[in-house]
Coordinates of C-alpha atoms in Angstrom, one line a residue:
Chain A
X1 CA 155.7 13.9 123.7
X2 CA 152.6 14.0 121.8
X3 CA 150.2 17.2 121.5
X4 CA 147.2 18.0 120.4
X5 CA 145.7 21.1 119.1
X6 CA 142.0 22.0 118.4
X7 CA 141.1 24.7 115.9
X8 CA 137.8 26.0 114.6
X9 CA 135.3 28.7 115.0
X10 CA 134.3 29.8 118.2
X11 CA 130.7 31.0 117.4
X12 CA 128.1 29.1 115.5
X13 CA 124.9 29.9 114.5
X14 CA 122.1 27.8 115.4
X15 CA 120.8 25.3 112.9
X16 CA 124.4 25.7 111.2
X17 CA 127.1 23.2 111.4
X18 CA 130.1 23.0 114.0
X19 CA 133.3 21.9 112.3
X20 CA 136.6 21.2 114.3
X21 CA 139.8 20.1 113.5
X22 CA 142.5 18.6 116.0
X23 CA 146.3 18.7 114.7
X24 CA 148.5 16.1 116.3
X25 CA 152.2 16.5 116.8
X26 CA 155.1 14.4 118.5
X27 CA 153.7 10.8 117.5
X28 CA 152.2 8.6 114.9
X29 CA 148.5 8.6 114.6
X30 CA 148.4 4.9 114.0
X31 CA 147.1 2.4 116.2
X32 CA 145.0 4.9 118.1
X33 CA 141.6 6.2 118.8
X34 CA 141.4 9.7 118.1
X35 CA 138.4 11.2 120.1
X36 CA 136.4 14.3 120.7
X37 CA 134.9 15.0 124.1
X38 CA 133.1 18.1 125.3
X39 CA 132.0 19.7 128.5
X40 CA 129.1 22.2 128.5
X41 CA 128.7 24.7 130.9
X42 CA 126.9 23.0 133.6
X43 CA 127.1 19.6 132.7
X44 CA 129.9 17.0 133.1
X45 CA 132.3 15.6 130.4
X46 CA 130.3 13.9 127.5
X47 CA 131.9 11.4 125.2
X48 CA 131.1 12.4 121.3
X49 CA 133.0 9.9 119.5
X50 CA 136.0 8.1 118.1
X51 CA 137.9 7.8 115.0
X52 CA 140.1 4.9 114.9
X53 CA 143.4 5.3 112.7
X54 CA 141.9 3.0 110.2
X55 CA 138.9 5.3 109.7
X56 CA 136.5 3.5 111.2
X57 CA 134.1 5.4 113.6
X58 CA 132.1 5.1 116.8
X59 CA 129.5 8.0 118.1
X60 CA 127.6 8.5 121.2
X61 CA 124.0 7.4 120.2
X62 CA 122.2 10.4 121.2
X63 CA 124.4 12.6 118.8
X64 CA 125.2 10.0 116.1
X65 CA 122.3 11.1 113.9
X66 CA 124.1 14.5 113.7
X67 CA 128.0 13.7 114.2
X68 CA 130.9 12.4 111.7
X69 CA 134.3 12.3 112.2
X70 CA 137.1 11.8 110.0
X71 CA 140.9 11.4 110.1
X72 CA 143.8 12.7 107.6
X73 CA 147.0 10.9 108.6
X74 CA 149.0 12.6 105.7
X75 CA 148.1 15.8 107.5
X76 CA 148.2 14.6 111.1
X77 CA 144.8 15.7 111.8
X78 CA 141.1 14.6 112.5
X79 CA 138.0 16.4 112.3
X80 CA 134.6 17.0 114.0
X81 CA 131.3 18.0 112.0
X82 CA 128.0 18.6 114.1
X83 CA 125.4 19.7 112.3
X84 CA 121.9 21.7 113.0
X85 CA 123.7 22.9 116.3
X86 CA 121.5 24.6 119.2
X87 CA 122.6 26.0 122.0
X88 CA 122.4 23.0 123.9
X89 CA 125.8 22.5 122.1
X90 CA 127.4 25.4 123.6
X91 CA 130.2 24.0 125.3
X92 CA 134.2 23.4 125.6
X93 CA 135.5 20.5 122.9
X94 CA 138.5 18.8 123.5
X95 CA 140.1 16.3 121.1
X96 CA 142.0 13.6 122.9
X97 CA 144.0 10.2 122.2
X98 CA 142.8 6.7 123.2
X99 CA 145.1 4.1 123.3
X100 CA 144.9 0.3 124.0
X101 CA 146.5 -1.5 126.9
X102 CA 146.5 -4.6 128.6
X103 CA 143.0 -5.0 129.8
X104 CA 141.6 -1.7 128.5
X105 CA 141.6 1.6 126.7
X106 CA 142.5 4.7 128.0
X107 CA 142.4 8.6 127.3
X108 CA 146.1 9.3 127.6
X109 CA 146.5 12.6 126.0
X110 CA 144.0 15.5 125.5
X111 CA 144.3 19.3 123.7
X112 CA 143.7 22.2 125.7
X113 CA 140.2 22.4 124.7
X114 CA 138.5 25.0 122.6
X115 CA 135.3 26.6 123.8
X116 CA 132.2 27.2 121.1
X117 CA 129.3 28.7 121.3
X118 CA 125.9 28.7 119.7
X119 CA 124.3 32.1 119.2
Chain B
X1 CA 124.4 2.4 126.2
X2 CA 126.6 1.5 129.6
X3 CA 125.4 3.9 132.0
X4 CA 128.2 5.0 134.7
X5 CA 126.9 6.1 137.8
X6 CA 129.2 7.9 140.6
X7 CA 128.6 8.6 144.0
X8 CA 128.7 11.0 145.8
X9 CA 128.3 13.8 143.5
X10 CA 130.2 16.2 145.7
X11 CA 132.2 16.0 149.0
X12 CA 133.8 18.1 151.5
X13 CA 137.4 17.1 152.4
X14 CA 140.3 18.4 154.5
X15 CA 144.0 18.1 153.5
X16 CA 145.4 15.0 155.0
X17 CA 142.0 13.1 154.6
X18 CA 141.5 9.7 152.9
X19 CA 138.9 10.1 150.2
X20 CA 136.9 7.2 148.5
X21 CA 134.8 8.0 145.2
X22 CA 132.9 5.2 144.0
X23 CA 131.6 4.2 140.4
X24 CA 129.0 1.8 139.4
X25 CA 128.4 0.4 135.7
X26 CA 124.9 -0.7 134.4
X27 CA 126.8 -3.8 132.9
X28 CA 130.1 -5.2 133.4
X29 CA 133.0 -3.5 131.9
X30 CA 135.7 -6.1 133.2
X31 CA 138.4 -3.8 133.9
X32 CA 137.9 -1.4 131.0
X33 CA 137.5 1.6 133.3
X34 CA 139.5 4.8 133.8
X35 CA 139.7 7.6 136.1
X36 CA 140.3 11.2 135.3
X37 CA 141.0 14.4 137.3
X38 CA 139.2 17.8 136.0
X39 CA 140.0 21.1 137.0
X40 CA 138.2 24.4 135.6
X41 CA 140.0 25.6 132.8
X42 CA 142.4 23.2 132.3
X43 CA 142.3 19.4 130.1
X44 CA 141.1 16.4 132.1
X45 CA 144.5 14.1 133.2
X46 CA 144.4 10.3 133.2
X47 CA 145.0 9.3 136.9
X48 CA 143.8 5.4 136.5
X49 CA 143.7 3.2 133.6
X50 CA 142.6 -0.5 133.7
X51 CA 140.7 0.1 136.5
X52 CA 144.0 -0.1 138.9
X53 CA 146.8 0.8 136.8
X54 CA 148.3 4.0 137.9
X55 CA 149.2 6.4 135.1
X56 CA 152.9 7.4 134.7
X57 CA 153.7 10.5 136.5
X58 CA 150.5 10.4 138.9
X59 CA 151.4 10.4 142.6
X60 CA 150.9 7.1 144.4
X61 CA 148.1 8.3 146.8
X62 CA 145.9 7.7 144.1
X63 CA 144.5 4.0 143.8
X64 CA 141.7 2.3 141.5
X65 CA 140.3 -1.0 142.4
X66 CA 137.3 -3.0 141.6
X67 CA 136.2 -5.1 138.1
X68 CA 133.1 -5.9 136.6
X69 CA 130.5 -3.4 137.8
X70 CA 131.7 -1.8 140.8
X71 CA 134.8 0.5 141.1
X72 CA 136.6 2.9 143.4
X73 CA 138.9 5.6 143.4
X74 CA 140.6 6.3 146.4
X75 CA 143.2 9.5 147.4
X76 CA 145.1 8.7 150.5
X77 CA 146.5 12.1 152.4
X78 CA 144.3 14.5 150.3
X79 CA 146.7 17.3 149.2
X80 CA 145.8 20.9 148.0
X81 CA 146.2 20.5 144.4
X82 CA 143.7 17.2 144.5
X83 CA 140.6 19.6 145.0
X84 CA 138.7 19.0 141.6
X85 CA 136.1 17.0 139.7
X86 CA 136.6 13.2 139.3
X87 CA 135.0 11.1 136.5
X88 CA 135.4 7.7 135.9
X89 CA 134.9 6.3 132.1
X90 CA 134.1 3.1 130.7
X91 CA 135.9 1.9 127.4
X92 CA 134.6 -1.7 127.3
X93 CA 131.8 -1.0 124.6
X94 CA 132.3 0.9 121.6
X95 CA 130.2 3.6 122.9
X96 CA 132.3 5.2 125.7
X97 CA 130.7 7.1 128.8
X98 CA 131.7 8.9 131.5
X99 CA 130.5 9.2 135.0
X100 CA 128.5 12.3 135.9
X101 CA 131.4 13.2 138.0
X102 CA 132.4 14.1 141.9
X103 CA 133.6 17.1 142.7
X104 CA 136.0 17.2 145.6
X105 CA 135.6 20.5 147.8
X106 CA 137.7 22.1 150.7

């Protein structure tokens, strides 16, 4: 059974860079979309972006200027960097796996989430 | 950007009720539409993928329907463990988006 685990600082200062890593176990990273999603205290789920196993990326247009994602299949890890953070970036950050199915793409496995506070 | 709009934003229901949540896309997403259940302090859980396919292990009281721009999630005979927030999500475009959520309360 695939498992995902987020790691990284729980506290980031304003204007600095938020960096998180997700470690994947139990399955290959090949052929999947490796995603980051967040939920701020007063909002719903917000898709941040994904890095495909090939290394190609897609980001939320509202965050695109500040986001970068990368993947290291030799370490079974993928990463998120969000720069110039503000209090509005305070949220629980989830890493997740997206898979291709007939007539769709789904997010079928999630990490437990890691809270990040900008202060 | 494809915008996803859910309604209602919240609803009150009782155990045993049938509940329907609606999701509308700002443009067609064909069947690239998923539904998730989210409880506080837990990771979201995939319920329905490709608009109407039940994820493995999810009770059959959950069902999804629709294609194009209009979709529904139905919960037949609501159970105590079903009180949660439900999100639709499109993966048709390369920029995925979630609806704003529907909170199902007792």
